[in-house]
mmCIF file with all atom_site columns, C-alpha atoms in Angstrom:
data_model
loop_
_atom_site.group_PDB
_atom_site.id
_atom_site.type_symbol
_atom_site.label_atom_id
_atom_site.label_alt_id
_atom_site.label_comp_id
_atom_site.label_asym_id
_atom_site.label_entity_id
_atom_site.label_seq_id
_atom_site.pdbx_PDB_ins_code
_atom_site.Cartn_x
_atom_site.Cartn_y
_atom_site.Cartn_z
_atom_site.occupancy
_atom_site.B_iso_or_equiv
_atom_site.pdbx_formal_charge
_atom_site.auth_seq_id
_atom_site.auth_comp_id
_atom_site.auth_asym_id
_atom_site.auth_atom_id
_atom_site.pdbx_PDB_model_num
ATOM 1   C CA . ARG A 1 1   ? 9.592   49.782 -12.856 1.00 72.00 ? 1380 ARG A CA 1
ATOM 2   C CA . LYS A 1 2   ? 10.067  53.231 -14.302 1.00 82.00 ? 1381 LYS A CA 1
ATOM 3   C CA . GLU A 1 3   ? 8.094   54.124 -17.458 1.00 90.00 ? 1382 GLU A CA 1
ATOM 4   C CA . VAL A 1 4   ? 11.205  55.261 -19.275 1.00 94.00 ? 1383 VAL A CA 1
ATOM 5   C CA . GLU A 1 5   ? 14.519  53.798 -18.327 1.00 95.00 ? 1384 GLU A CA 1
ATOM 6   C CA . GLN A 1 6   ? 18.001  54.969 -19.349 1.00 94.00 ? 1385 GLN A CA 1
ATOM 7   C CA . ASP A 1 7   ? 21.531  54.073 -18.293 1.00 89.00 ? 1386 ASP A CA 1
ATOM 8   C CA . PRO A 1 8   ? 22.503  57.175 -16.195 1.00 87.00 ? 1387 PRO A CA 1
ATOM 9   C CA . GLY A 1 9   ? 26.186  56.944 -17.202 1.00 89.00 ? 1388 GLY A CA 1
ATOM 10  C CA . PRO A 1 10  ? 28.296  59.001 -17.113 1.00 94.00 ? 1389 PRO A CA 1
ATOM 11  C CA . PHE A 1 11  ? 29.776  58.099 -20.434 1.00 96.00 ? 1390 PHE A CA 1
ATOM 12  C CA . ASN A 1 12  ? 33.251  59.575 -20.706 1.00 97.00 ? 1391 ASN A CA 1
ATOM 13  C CA . VAL A 1 13  ? 34.470  59.557 -24.255 1.00 97.00 ? 1392 VAL A CA 1
ATOM 14  C CA . PRO A 1 14  ? 37.253  61.231 -26.175 1.00 97.00 ? 1393 PRO A CA 1
ATOM 15  C CA . GLU A 1 15  ? 36.578  63.700 -28.960 1.00 98.00 ? 1394 GLU A CA 1
ATOM 16  C CA . GLY A 1 16  ? 35.806  61.949 -32.219 1.00 98.00 ? 1395 GLY A CA 1
ATOM 17  C CA . ALA A 1 17  ? 34.418  58.849 -30.532 1.00 98.00 ? 1396 ALA A CA 1
ATOM 18  C CA . THR A 1 18  ? 31.055  57.244 -31.423 1.00 98.00 ? 1397 THR A CA 1
ATOM 19  C CA . VAL A 1 19  ? 28.768  56.764 -28.463 1.00 97.00 ? 1398 VAL A CA 1
ATOM 20  C CA . ALA A 1 20  ? 25.319  55.031 -28.294 1.00 97.00 ? 1399 ALA A CA 1
ATOM 21  C CA . PHE A 1 21  ? 22.594  55.498 -25.728 1.00 96.00 ? 1400 PHE A CA 1
ATOM 22  C CA . ASN A 1 22  ? 19.785  53.110 -25.058 1.00 95.00 ? 1401 ASN A CA 1
ATOM 23  C CA . CYS A 1 23  ? 16.366  53.566 -23.644 1.00 96.00 ? 1402 CYS A CA 1
ATOM 24  C CA . THR A 1 24  ? 13.370  51.328 -22.921 1.00 97.00 ? 1403 THR A CA 1
ATOM 25  C CA . TYR A 1 25  ? 9.804   52.237 -22.203 1.00 96.00 ? 1404 TYR A CA 1
ATOM 26  C CA . SER A 1 26  ? 7.076   50.276 -20.619 1.00 95.00 ? 1405 SER A CA 1
ATOM 27  C CA . ASN A 1 27  ? 3.913   51.736 -21.985 1.00 91.00 ? 1406 ASN A CA 1
ATOM 28  C CA . SER A 1 28  ? 3.030   49.892 -25.222 1.00 90.00 ? 1407 SER A CA 1
ATOM 29  C CA . ALA A 1 29  ? 0.489   52.602 -26.012 1.00 89.00 ? 1408 ALA A CA 1
ATOM 30  C CA . SER A 1 30  ? 3.125   55.268 -26.305 1.00 90.00 ? 1409 SER A CA 1
ATOM 31  C CA . GLN A 1 31  ? 2.746   57.140 -29.586 1.00 88.00 ? 1410 GLN A CA 1
ATOM 32  C CA . SER A 1 32  ? 5.696   59.570 -29.915 1.00 90.00 ? 1411 SER A CA 1
ATOM 33  C CA . PHE A 1 33  ? 9.288   59.382 -29.039 1.00 93.00 ? 1412 PHE A CA 1
ATOM 34  C CA . PHE A 1 34  ? 12.005  62.035 -28.689 1.00 93.00 ? 1413 PHE A CA 1
ATOM 35  C CA . TRP A 1 35  ? 15.523  62.710 -27.599 1.00 95.00 ? 1414 TRP A CA 1
ATOM 36  C CA . TYR A 1 36  ? 16.098  65.907 -25.674 1.00 94.00 ? 1415 TYR A CA 1
ATOM 37  C CA . ARG A 1 37  ? 19.350  67.408 -24.555 1.00 95.00 ? 1416 ARG A CA 1
ATOM 38  C CA . GLN A 1 38  ? 19.716  69.193 -21.207 1.00 94.00 ? 1417 GLN A CA 1
ATOM 39  C CA . ASP A 1 39  ? 22.720  71.168 -20.244 1.00 94.00 ? 1418 ASP A CA 1
ATOM 40  C CA . CYS A 1 40  ? 23.490  71.818 -16.649 1.00 88.00 ? 1419 CYS A CA 1
ATOM 41  C CA . ARG A 1 41  ? 20.914  73.941 -14.877 1.00 83.00 ? 1420 ARG A CA 1
ATOM 42  C CA . LYS A 1 42  ? 19.133  74.662 -18.162 1.00 90.00 ? 1421 LYS A CA 1
ATOM 43  C CA . GLU A 1 43  ? 15.890  73.631 -19.727 1.00 91.00 ? 1422 GLU A CA 1
ATOM 44  C CA . PRO A 1 44  ? 15.596  70.584 -22.026 1.00 92.00 ? 1423 PRO A CA 1
ATOM 45  C CA . LYS A 1 45  ? 15.872  71.219 -25.696 1.00 91.00 ? 1424 LYS A CA 1
ATOM 46  C CA . LEU A 1 46  ? 14.529  68.985 -28.464 1.00 90.00 ? 1425 LEU A CA 1
ATOM 47  C CA . LEU A 1 47  ? 17.333  67.093 -30.220 1.00 94.00 ? 1426 LEU A CA 1
ATOM 48  C CA . MET A 1 48  ? 15.301  64.980 -32.503 1.00 92.00 ? 1427 MET A CA 1
ATOM 49  C CA . SER A 1 49  ? 12.026  63.011 -32.886 1.00 90.00 ? 1428 SER A CA 1
ATOM 50  C CA . VAL A 1 50  ? 12.434  59.273 -33.291 1.00 93.00 ? 1429 VAL A CA 1
ATOM 51  C CA . TYR A 1 51  ? 10.631  57.149 -35.914 1.00 86.00 ? 1430 TYR A CA 1
ATOM 52  C CA . SER A 1 52  ? 10.407  53.436 -36.531 1.00 85.00 ? 1431 SER A CA 1
ATOM 53  C CA . SER A 1 53  ? 12.110  53.995 -39.870 1.00 87.00 ? 1432 SER A CA 1
ATOM 54  C CA . GLY A 1 54  ? 15.027  55.535 -38.104 1.00 87.00 ? 1433 GLY A CA 1
ATOM 55  C CA . ASN A 1 55  ? 16.154  59.086 -38.628 1.00 91.00 ? 1434 ASN A CA 1
ATOM 56  C CA . GLU A 1 56  ? 19.404  60.940 -38.921 1.00 94.00 ? 1435 GLU A CA 1
ATOM 57  C CA . ASP A 1 57  ? 20.398  64.570 -38.317 1.00 93.00 ? 1436 ASP A CA 1
ATOM 58  C CA . GLY A 1 58  ? 23.979  65.204 -39.100 1.00 96.00 ? 1437 GLY A CA 1
ATOM 59  C CA . ARG A 1 59  ? 26.101  63.214 -36.600 1.00 97.00 ? 1438 ARG A CA 1
ATOM 60  C CA . PHE A 1 60  ? 22.961  62.031 -34.738 1.00 97.00 ? 1439 PHE A CA 1
ATOM 61  C CA . THR A 1 61  ? 21.002  58.913 -35.562 1.00 97.00 ? 1440 THR A CA 1
ATOM 62  C CA . ALA A 1 62  ? 17.968  57.740 -33.654 1.00 96.00 ? 1441 ALA A CA 1
ATOM 63  C CA . GLN A 1 63  ? 16.099  54.533 -33.905 1.00 96.00 ? 1442 GLN A CA 1
ATOM 64  C CA . LEU A 1 64  ? 12.919  53.076 -32.536 1.00 96.00 ? 1443 LEU A CA 1
ATOM 65  C CA . ASN A 1 65  ? 11.953  49.457 -32.132 1.00 94.00 ? 1444 ASN A CA 1
ATOM 66  C CA . ARG A 1 66  ? 8.311   49.310 -31.131 1.00 93.00 ? 1445 ARG A CA 1
ATOM 67  C CA . ALA A 1 67  ? 8.282   45.553 -30.707 1.00 93.00 ? 1446 ALA A CA 1
ATOM 68  C CA . SER A 1 68  ? 11.053  45.682 -28.211 1.00 94.00 ? 1447 SER A CA 1
ATOM 69  C CA . GLN A 1 69  ? 9.949   49.064 -26.791 1.00 95.00 ? 1448 GLN A CA 1
ATOM 70  C CA . TYR A 1 70  ? 13.479  50.251 -27.271 1.00 95.00 ? 1449 TYR A CA 1
ATOM 71  C CA . ILE A 1 71  ? 14.897  53.589 -28.416 1.00 96.00 ? 1450 ILE A CA 1
ATOM 72  C CA . SER A 1 72  ? 18.503  54.415 -29.280 1.00 96.00 ? 1451 SER A CA 1
ATOM 73  C CA . LEU A 1 73  ? 20.578  57.473 -30.064 1.00 97.00 ? 1452 LEU A CA 1
ATOM 74  C CA . LEU A 1 74  ? 23.932  57.276 -31.769 1.00 97.00 ? 1453 LEU A CA 1
ATOM 75  C CA . ILE A 1 75  ? 26.352  60.165 -31.852 1.00 98.00 ? 1454 ILE A CA 1
ATOM 76  C CA . ARG A 1 76  ? 29.251  60.027 -34.264 1.00 98.00 ? 1455 ARG A CA 1
ATOM 77  C CA . ASP A 1 77  ? 32.451  62.080 -34.187 1.00 98.00 ? 1456 ASP A CA 1
ATOM 78  C CA . SER A 1 78  ? 31.719  63.418 -30.680 1.00 98.00 ? 1457 SER A CA 1
ATOM 79  C CA . LYS A 1 79  ? 32.503  67.076 -30.055 1.00 98.00 ? 1458 LYS A CA 1
ATOM 80  C CA . LEU A 1 80  ? 33.284  68.717 -26.725 1.00 98.00 ? 1459 LEU A CA 1
ATOM 81  C CA . SER A 1 81  ? 30.037  70.652 -27.089 1.00 97.00 ? 1460 SER A CA 1
ATOM 82  C CA . ASP A 1 82  ? 28.059  67.454 -27.126 1.00 98.00 ? 1461 ASP A CA 1
ATOM 83  C CA . SER A 1 83  ? 28.733  67.198 -23.397 1.00 97.00 ? 1462 SER A CA 1
ATOM 84  C CA . ALA A 1 84  ? 25.247  67.248 -21.778 1.00 97.00 ? 1463 ALA A CA 1
ATOM 85  C CA . THR A 1 85  ? 22.542  65.005 -20.368 1.00 96.00 ? 1464 THR A CA 1
ATOM 86  C CA . TYR A 1 86  ? 20.489  63.200 -22.976 1.00 97.00 ? 1465 TYR A CA 1
ATOM 87  C CA . LEU A 1 87  ? 16.829  62.629 -22.108 1.00 95.00 ? 1466 LEU A CA 1
ATOM 88  C CA . CYS A 1 88  ? 14.778  59.825 -23.668 1.00 96.00 ? 1467 CYS A CA 1
ATOM 89  C CA . VAL A 1 89  ? 11.168  61.007 -23.808 1.00 94.00 ? 1468 VAL A CA 1
ATOM 90  C CA . VAL A 1 90  ? 8.054   59.126 -24.584 1.00 93.00 ? 1469 VAL A CA 1
ATOM 91  C CA . GLY A 1 91  ? 4.627   60.644 -25.345 1.00 89.00 ? 1470 GLY A CA 1
ATOM 92  C CA . TYR A 1 92  ? 1.109   59.396 -25.240 1.00 83.00 ? 1471 TYR A CA 1
ATOM 93  C CA . GLY A 1 93  ? -2.010  61.464 -25.416 1.00 78.00 ? 1472 GLY A CA 1
ATOM 94  C CA . ASN A 1 94  ? -0.845  64.897 -24.606 1.00 76.00 ? 1473 ASN A CA 1
ATOM 95  C CA . LYS A 1 95  ? 1.717   63.826 -22.023 1.00 82.00 ? 1474 LYS A CA 1
ATOM 96  C CA . LEU A 1 96  ? 5.498   63.401 -22.061 1.00 87.00 ? 1475 LEU A CA 1
ATOM 97  C CA . VAL A 1 97  ? 7.287   61.049 -19.823 1.00 90.00 ? 1476 VAL A CA 1
ATOM 98  C CA . PHE A 1 98  ? 10.977  61.702 -19.291 1.00 92.00 ? 1477 PHE A CA 1
ATOM 99  C CA . GLY A 1 99  ? 13.788  59.271 -18.498 1.00 93.00 ? 1478 GLY A CA 1
ATOM 100 C CA . ALA A 1 100 ? 16.228  60.329 -15.855 1.00 91.00 ? 1479 ALA A CA 1
ATOM 101 C CA . GLY A 1 101 ? 18.819  61.044 -18.553 1.00 93.00 ? 1480 GLY A CA 1
ATOM 102 C CA . THR A 1 102 ? 22.210  59.791 -19.601 1.00 95.00 ? 1481 THR A CA 1
ATOM 103 C CA . ILE A 1 103 ? 25.237  62.008 -18.917 1.00 95.00 ? 1482 ILE A CA 1
ATOM 104 C CA . LEU A 1 104 ? 27.816  62.400 -21.631 1.00 97.00 ? 1483 LEU A CA 1
ATOM 105 C CA . ARG A 1 105 ? 31.198  63.859 -21.102 1.00 97.00 ? 1484 ARG A CA 1
ATOM 106 C CA . VAL A 1 106 ? 33.409  64.400 -24.141 1.00 98.00 ? 1485 VAL A CA 1
ATOM 107 C CA . LYS A 1 107 ? 37.036  65.138 -23.372 1.00 96.00 ? 1486 LYS A CA 1
ATOM 108 C CA . SER A 1 108 ? 39.819  66.386 -25.500 1.00 94.00 ? 1487 SER A CA 1
ATOM 109 C CA . GLY B 2 1   ? 9.213   79.908 -33.880 1.00 65.00 ? 389  GLY B CA 1
ATOM 110 C CA . ALA B 2 2   ? 7.634   78.139 -30.925 1.00 77.00 ? 390  ALA B CA 1
ATOM 111 C CA . VAL B 2 3   ? 9.206   80.263 -28.182 1.00 88.00 ? 391  VAL B CA 1
ATOM 112 C CA . VAL B 2 4   ? 8.231   79.778 -24.473 1.00 92.00 ? 392  VAL B CA 1
ATOM 113 C CA . SER B 2 5   ? 9.196   82.458 -22.040 1.00 94.00 ? 393  SER B CA 1
ATOM 114 C CA . GLN B 2 6   ? 9.323   81.717 -18.351 1.00 96.00 ? 394  GLN B CA 1
ATOM 115 C CA . HIS B 2 7   ? 9.743   84.318 -15.663 1.00 96.00 ? 395  HIS B CA 1
ATOM 116 C CA . PRO B 2 8   ? 11.505  84.671 -13.207 1.00 96.00 ? 396  PRO B CA 1
ATOM 117 C CA . SER B 2 9   ? 14.705  82.644 -13.866 1.00 95.00 ? 397  SER B CA 1
ATOM 118 C CA . TRP B 2 10  ? 15.471  82.287 -10.300 1.00 95.00 ? 398  TRP B CA 1
ATOM 119 C CA . VAL B 2 11  ? 13.893  83.338 -6.976  1.00 96.00 ? 399  VAL B CA 1
ATOM 120 C CA . ILE B 2 12  ? 14.825  83.121 -3.381  1.00 96.00 ? 400  ILE B CA 1
ATOM 121 C CA . CYS B 2 13  ? 11.945  83.432 -0.868  1.00 95.00 ? 401  CYS B CA 1
ATOM 122 C CA . LYS B 2 14  ? 11.340  83.046 2.836   1.00 96.00 ? 402  LYS B CA 1
ATOM 123 C CA . SER B 2 15  ? 9.589   79.940 4.124   1.00 96.00 ? 403  SER B CA 1
ATOM 124 C CA . GLY B 2 16  ? 5.792   80.584 4.300   1.00 96.00 ? 404  GLY B CA 1
ATOM 125 C CA . THR B 2 17  ? 5.609   83.013 1.480   1.00 97.00 ? 405  THR B CA 1
ATOM 126 C CA . SER B 2 18  ? 4.069   82.457 -2.002  1.00 97.00 ? 406  SER B CA 1
ATOM 127 C CA . VAL B 2 19  ? 5.835   82.692 -5.303  1.00 97.00 ? 407  VAL B CA 1
ATOM 128 C CA . LYS B 2 20  ? 4.315   83.145 -8.709  1.00 97.00 ? 408  LYS B CA 1
ATOM 129 C CA . ILE B 2 21  ? 5.911   81.800 -11.900 1.00 97.00 ? 409  ILE B CA 1
ATOM 130 C CA . GLU B 2 22  ? 4.753   82.865 -15.276 1.00 97.00 ? 410  GLU B CA 1
ATOM 131 C CA . CYS B 2 23  ? 4.966   80.908 -18.541 1.00 96.00 ? 411  CYS B CA 1
ATOM 132 C CA . ARG B 2 24  ? 4.203   82.606 -21.845 1.00 95.00 ? 412  ARG B CA 1
ATOM 133 C CA . SER B 2 25  ? 3.972   81.294 -25.459 1.00 92.00 ? 413  SER B CA 1
ATOM 134 C CA . LEU B 2 26  ? 5.390   84.152 -27.472 1.00 92.00 ? 414  LEU B CA 1
ATOM 135 C CA . ASP B 2 27  ? 4.587   83.184 -31.043 1.00 86.00 ? 415  ASP B CA 1
ATOM 136 C CA . PHE B 2 28  ? 1.785   80.659 -30.816 1.00 87.00 ? 416  PHE B CA 1
ATOM 137 C CA . GLN B 2 29  ? -1.308  79.987 -28.880 1.00 88.00 ? 417  GLN B CA 1
ATOM 138 C CA . ALA B 2 30  ? -1.248  77.291 -26.292 1.00 87.00 ? 418  ALA B CA 1
ATOM 139 C CA . THR B 2 31  ? -4.513  75.836 -25.117 1.00 85.00 ? 419  THR B CA 1
ATOM 140 C CA . THR B 2 32  ? -2.486  73.418 -23.052 1.00 88.00 ? 420  THR B CA 1
ATOM 141 C CA . MET B 2 33  ? 0.680   74.044 -21.096 1.00 92.00 ? 421  MET B CA 1
ATOM 142 C CA . PHE B 2 34  ? 2.615   71.724 -18.697 1.00 93.00 ? 422  PHE B CA 1
ATOM 143 C CA . TRP B 2 35  ? 4.381   72.311 -15.509 1.00 96.00 ? 423  TRP B CA 1
ATOM 144 C CA . TYR B 2 36  ? 7.314   70.140 -14.494 1.00 95.00 ? 424  TYR B CA 1
ATOM 145 C CA . ARG B 2 37  ? 9.505   69.957 -11.490 1.00 96.00 ? 425  ARG B CA 1
ATOM 146 C CA . GLN B 2 38  ? 13.126  68.702 -11.424 1.00 93.00 ? 426  GLN B CA 1
ATOM 147 C CA . PHE B 2 39  ? 15.136  67.965 -8.358  1.00 91.00 ? 427  PHE B CA 1
ATOM 148 C CA . PRO B 2 40  ? 18.955  67.685 -8.643  1.00 86.00 ? 428  PRO B CA 1
ATOM 149 C CA . LYS B 2 41  ? 20.145  64.735 -10.610 1.00 81.00 ? 429  LYS B CA 1
ATOM 150 C CA . GLN B 2 42  ? 16.583  63.521 -11.176 1.00 86.00 ? 430  GLN B CA 1
ATOM 151 C CA . SER B 2 43  ? 14.267  63.489 -14.155 1.00 86.00 ? 431  SER B CA 1
ATOM 152 C CA . LEU B 2 44  ? 11.608  66.102 -14.944 1.00 90.00 ? 432  LEU B CA 1
ATOM 153 C CA . MET B 2 45  ? 8.392   65.070 -13.256 1.00 92.00 ? 433  MET B CA 1
ATOM 154 C CA . LEU B 2 46  ? 5.081   66.313 -14.622 1.00 92.00 ? 434  LEU B CA 1
ATOM 155 C CA . MET B 2 47  ? 3.210   68.208 -11.895 1.00 96.00 ? 435  MET B CA 1
ATOM 156 C CA . ALA B 2 48  ? 0.134   69.342 -13.815 1.00 95.00 ? 436  ALA B CA 1
ATOM 157 C CA . THR B 2 49  ? -1.445  69.987 -17.105 1.00 92.00 ? 437  THR B CA 1
ATOM 158 C CA . SER B 2 50  ? -2.781  73.615 -17.490 1.00 90.00 ? 438  SER B CA 1
ATOM 159 C CA . ASN B 2 51  ? -5.786  74.039 -19.660 1.00 87.00 ? 439  ASN B CA 1
ATOM 160 C CA . GLU B 2 52  ? -6.911  77.459 -20.894 1.00 87.00 ? 440  GLU B CA 1
ATOM 161 C CA . GLY B 2 53  ? -10.224 78.446 -19.483 1.00 85.00 ? 441  GLY B CA 1
ATOM 162 C CA . SER B 2 54  ? -10.586 75.428 -17.271 1.00 86.00 ? 442  SER B CA 1
ATOM 163 C CA . LYS B 2 55  ? -9.185  73.792 -14.144 1.00 89.00 ? 443  LYS B CA 1
ATOM 164 C CA . ALA B 2 56  ? -5.724  72.259 -14.262 1.00 93.00 ? 444  ALA B CA 1
ATOM 165 C CA . THR B 2 57  ? -5.265  68.495 -14.110 1.00 93.00 ? 445  THR B CA 1
ATOM 166 C CA . TYR B 2 58  ? -2.831  67.520 -11.421 1.00 96.00 ? 446  TYR B CA 1
ATOM 167 C CA . GLU B 2 59  ? -0.700  64.405 -11.365 1.00 94.00 ? 447  GLU B CA 1
ATOM 168 C CA . GLN B 2 60  ? -0.974  61.966 -8.521  1.00 93.00 ? 448  GLN B CA 1
ATOM 169 C CA . GLY B 2 61  ? 0.736   63.329 -5.312  1.00 94.00 ? 449  GLY B CA 1
ATOM 170 C CA . VAL B 2 62  ? 0.781   66.971 -6.343  1.00 96.00 ? 450  VAL B CA 1
ATOM 171 C CA . GLU B 2 63  ? -1.262  69.117 -4.015  1.00 94.00 ? 451  GLU B CA 1
ATOM 172 C CA . LYS B 2 64  ? -3.489  71.371 -6.063  1.00 93.00 ? 452  LYS B CA 1
ATOM 173 C CA . ASP B 2 65  ? -4.103  73.650 -3.072  1.00 95.00 ? 453  ASP B CA 1
ATOM 174 C CA . LYS B 2 66  ? -0.384  74.229 -2.761  1.00 96.00 ? 454  LYS B CA 1
ATOM 175 C CA . PHE B 2 67  ? 0.530   74.518 -6.436  1.00 97.00 ? 455  PHE B CA 1
ATOM 176 C CA . LEU B 2 68  ? -2.071  76.968 -7.926  1.00 96.00 ? 456  LEU B CA 1
ATOM 177 C CA . ILE B 2 69  ? -2.354  77.015 -11.685 1.00 95.00 ? 457  ILE B CA 1
ATOM 178 C CA . ASN B 2 70  ? -4.145  79.658 -13.636 1.00 92.00 ? 458  ASN B CA 1
ATOM 179 C CA . HIS B 2 71  ? -4.346  79.519 -17.434 1.00 91.00 ? 459  HIS B CA 1
ATOM 180 C CA . ALA B 2 72  ? -6.407  82.610 -18.193 1.00 84.00 ? 460  ALA B CA 1
ATOM 181 C CA . SER B 2 73  ? -5.363  83.262 -21.746 1.00 90.00 ? 461  SER B CA 1
ATOM 182 C CA . LEU B 2 74  ? -4.096  81.238 -24.739 1.00 90.00 ? 462  LEU B CA 1
ATOM 183 C CA . THR B 2 75  ? -0.562  82.578 -24.139 1.00 92.00 ? 463  THR B CA 1
ATOM 184 C CA . LEU B 2 76  ? -0.211  82.624 -20.351 1.00 94.00 ? 464  LEU B CA 1
ATOM 185 C CA . SER B 2 77  ? -0.180  80.118 -17.576 1.00 94.00 ? 465  SER B CA 1
ATOM 186 C CA . THR B 2 78  ? 0.989   80.855 -14.057 1.00 96.00 ? 466  THR B CA 1
ATOM 187 C CA . LEU B 2 79  ? 2.079   78.568 -11.248 1.00 97.00 ? 467  LEU B CA 1
ATOM 188 C CA . THR B 2 80  ? 1.966   79.852 -7.737  1.00 97.00 ? 468  THR B CA 1
ATOM 189 C CA . VAL B 2 81  ? 3.698   77.878 -5.012  1.00 97.00 ? 469  VAL B CA 1
ATOM 190 C CA . THR B 2 82  ? 1.752   78.881 -1.875  1.00 97.00 ? 470  THR B CA 1
ATOM 191 C CA . SER B 2 83  ? 3.220   78.823 1.649   1.00 96.00 ? 471  SER B CA 1
ATOM 192 C CA . ALA B 2 84  ? 6.581   77.609 0.263   1.00 96.00 ? 472  ALA B CA 1
ATOM 193 C CA . HIS B 2 85  ? 8.798   75.456 2.397   1.00 96.00 ? 473  HIS B CA 1
ATOM 194 C CA . PRO B 2 86  ? 12.445  74.476 1.917   1.00 96.00 ? 474  PRO B CA 1
ATOM 195 C CA . GLU B 2 87  ? 11.444  71.107 0.433   1.00 95.00 ? 475  GLU B CA 1
ATOM 196 C CA . ASP B 2 88  ? 9.722   72.977 -2.415  1.00 96.00 ? 476  ASP B CA 1
ATOM 197 C CA . SER B 2 89  ? 13.115  74.241 -3.574  1.00 96.00 ? 477  SER B CA 1
ATOM 198 C CA . SER B 2 90  ? 13.534  72.899 -7.063  1.00 96.00 ? 478  SER B CA 1
ATOM 199 C CA . PHE B 2 91  ? 13.779  73.721 -10.725 1.00 96.00 ? 479  PHE B CA 1
ATOM 200 C CA . TYR B 2 92  ? 10.272  74.418 -12.172 1.00 97.00 ? 480  TYR B CA 1
ATOM 201 C CA . ILE B 2 93  ? 9.836   74.320 -15.905 1.00 96.00 ? 481  ILE B CA 1
ATOM 202 C CA . CYS B 2 94  ? 6.853   74.930 -18.058 1.00 96.00 ? 482  CYS B CA 1
ATOM 203 C CA . SER B 2 95  ? 6.322   73.695 -21.636 1.00 92.00 ? 483  SER B CA 1
ATOM 204 C CA . ALA B 2 96  ? 3.827   74.119 -24.459 1.00 88.00 ? 484  ALA B CA 1
ATOM 205 C CA . SER B 2 97  ? 3.333   72.847 -27.970 1.00 78.00 ? 485  SER B CA 1
ATOM 206 C CA . PRO B 2 98  ? 2.167   74.592 -31.115 1.00 70.00 ? 486  PRO B CA 1
ATOM 207 C CA . GLY B 2 99  ? 0.541   71.274 -31.840 1.00 64.00 ? 487  GLY B CA 1
ATOM 208 C CA . GLN B 2 100 ? -2.254  72.064 -29.385 1.00 57.00 ? 488  GLN B CA 1
ATOM 209 C CA . GLY B 2 101 ? -1.239  69.567 -26.800 1.00 52.00 ? 489  GLY B CA 1
ATOM 210 C CA . ARG B 2 102 ? -0.707  66.562 -29.026 1.00 54.00 ? 490  ARG B CA 1
ATOM 211 C CA . SER B 2 103 ? 2.592   64.988 -27.877 1.00 55.00 ? 491  SER B CA 1
ATOM 212 C CA . GLY B 2 104 ? 3.637   63.990 -31.330 1.00 57.00 ? 492  GLY B CA 1
ATOM 213 C CA . TYR B 2 105 ? 4.582   67.539 -32.137 1.00 61.00 ? 493  TYR B CA 1
ATOM 214 C CA . GLY B 2 106 ? 7.135   67.775 -29.434 1.00 67.00 ? 494  GLY B CA 1
ATOM 215 C CA . TYR B 2 107 ? 7.266   70.537 -26.830 1.00 81.00 ? 495  TYR B CA 1
ATOM 216 C CA . THR B 2 108 ? 9.141   73.696 -26.278 1.00 87.00 ? 496  THR B CA 1
ATOM 217 C CA . PHE B 2 109 ? 10.313  74.439 -22.803 1.00 92.00 ? 497  PHE B CA 1
ATOM 218 C CA . GLY B 2 110 ? 10.631  77.646 -20.882 1.00 94.00 ? 498  GLY B CA 1
ATOM 219 C CA . SER B 2 111 ? 14.077  78.380 -19.465 1.00 94.00 ? 499  SER B CA 1
ATOM 220 C CA . GLY B 2 112 ? 12.953  77.295 -16.030 1.00 95.00 ? 500  GLY B CA 1
ATOM 221 C CA . THR B 2 113 ? 12.728  78.826 -12.627 1.00 97.00 ? 501  THR B CA 1
ATOM 222 C CA . ARG B 2 114 ? 15.123  77.919 -9.931  1.00 96.00 ? 502  ARG B CA 1
ATOM 223 C CA . LEU B 2 115 ? 13.224  78.395 -6.638  1.00 96.00 ? 503  LEU B CA 1
ATOM 224 C CA . THR B 2 116 ? 15.169  78.358 -3.360  1.00 96.00 ? 504  THR B CA 1
ATOM 225 C CA . VAL B 2 117 ? 13.141  78.608 -0.163  1.00 96.00 ? 505  VAL B CA 1
ATOM 226 C CA . VAL B 2 118 ? 15.105  79.598 2.926   1.00 96.00 ? 506  VAL B CA 1
#
């Protein structure tokens, strides 16, 4: 079983749609949680950290459920520029473990 | 803040030659840097943890004699792919954190190096 699992997609949605990504992790000792965005042939960029209390940044909302070892990302009012691969990332100690990513394609 | 510079962005080399990739933290000191490799349509896989002034820690299955890591200063780590072969062709990315290696601070990534071995 992979340490971090994501639905690879792709998710093809129209502009303005709301889309949700899910992620599960296997290491209960994980301490930190993130969503990164990776554009084609580019490096990953931090989108947001994820907290148990949930956090929101504009159109993006992230949630963590430690009991279920589950992380989610909700994107509202999708834009064409949101098209990318979204990486679920889990940290413990000084290491980050990456999910394989979920591809999002927003179309006009 | 928290900028990581990686060089070169891409390189093509002949089989059997060695390639050096540099990773620099531009506006912070990084006692710990990380080297990842990403094959097409796959996730980033941690290769090794680079520690300033000491030996790197390699992940299982990564040959330390093939992927030489040097972290001689608080702002520079280098990865040398020795005797490169076509199967080493990949996207190599480094990362560092102003949080001195504690994952809760998140990490900044270099722009990556696309290595093609012919």
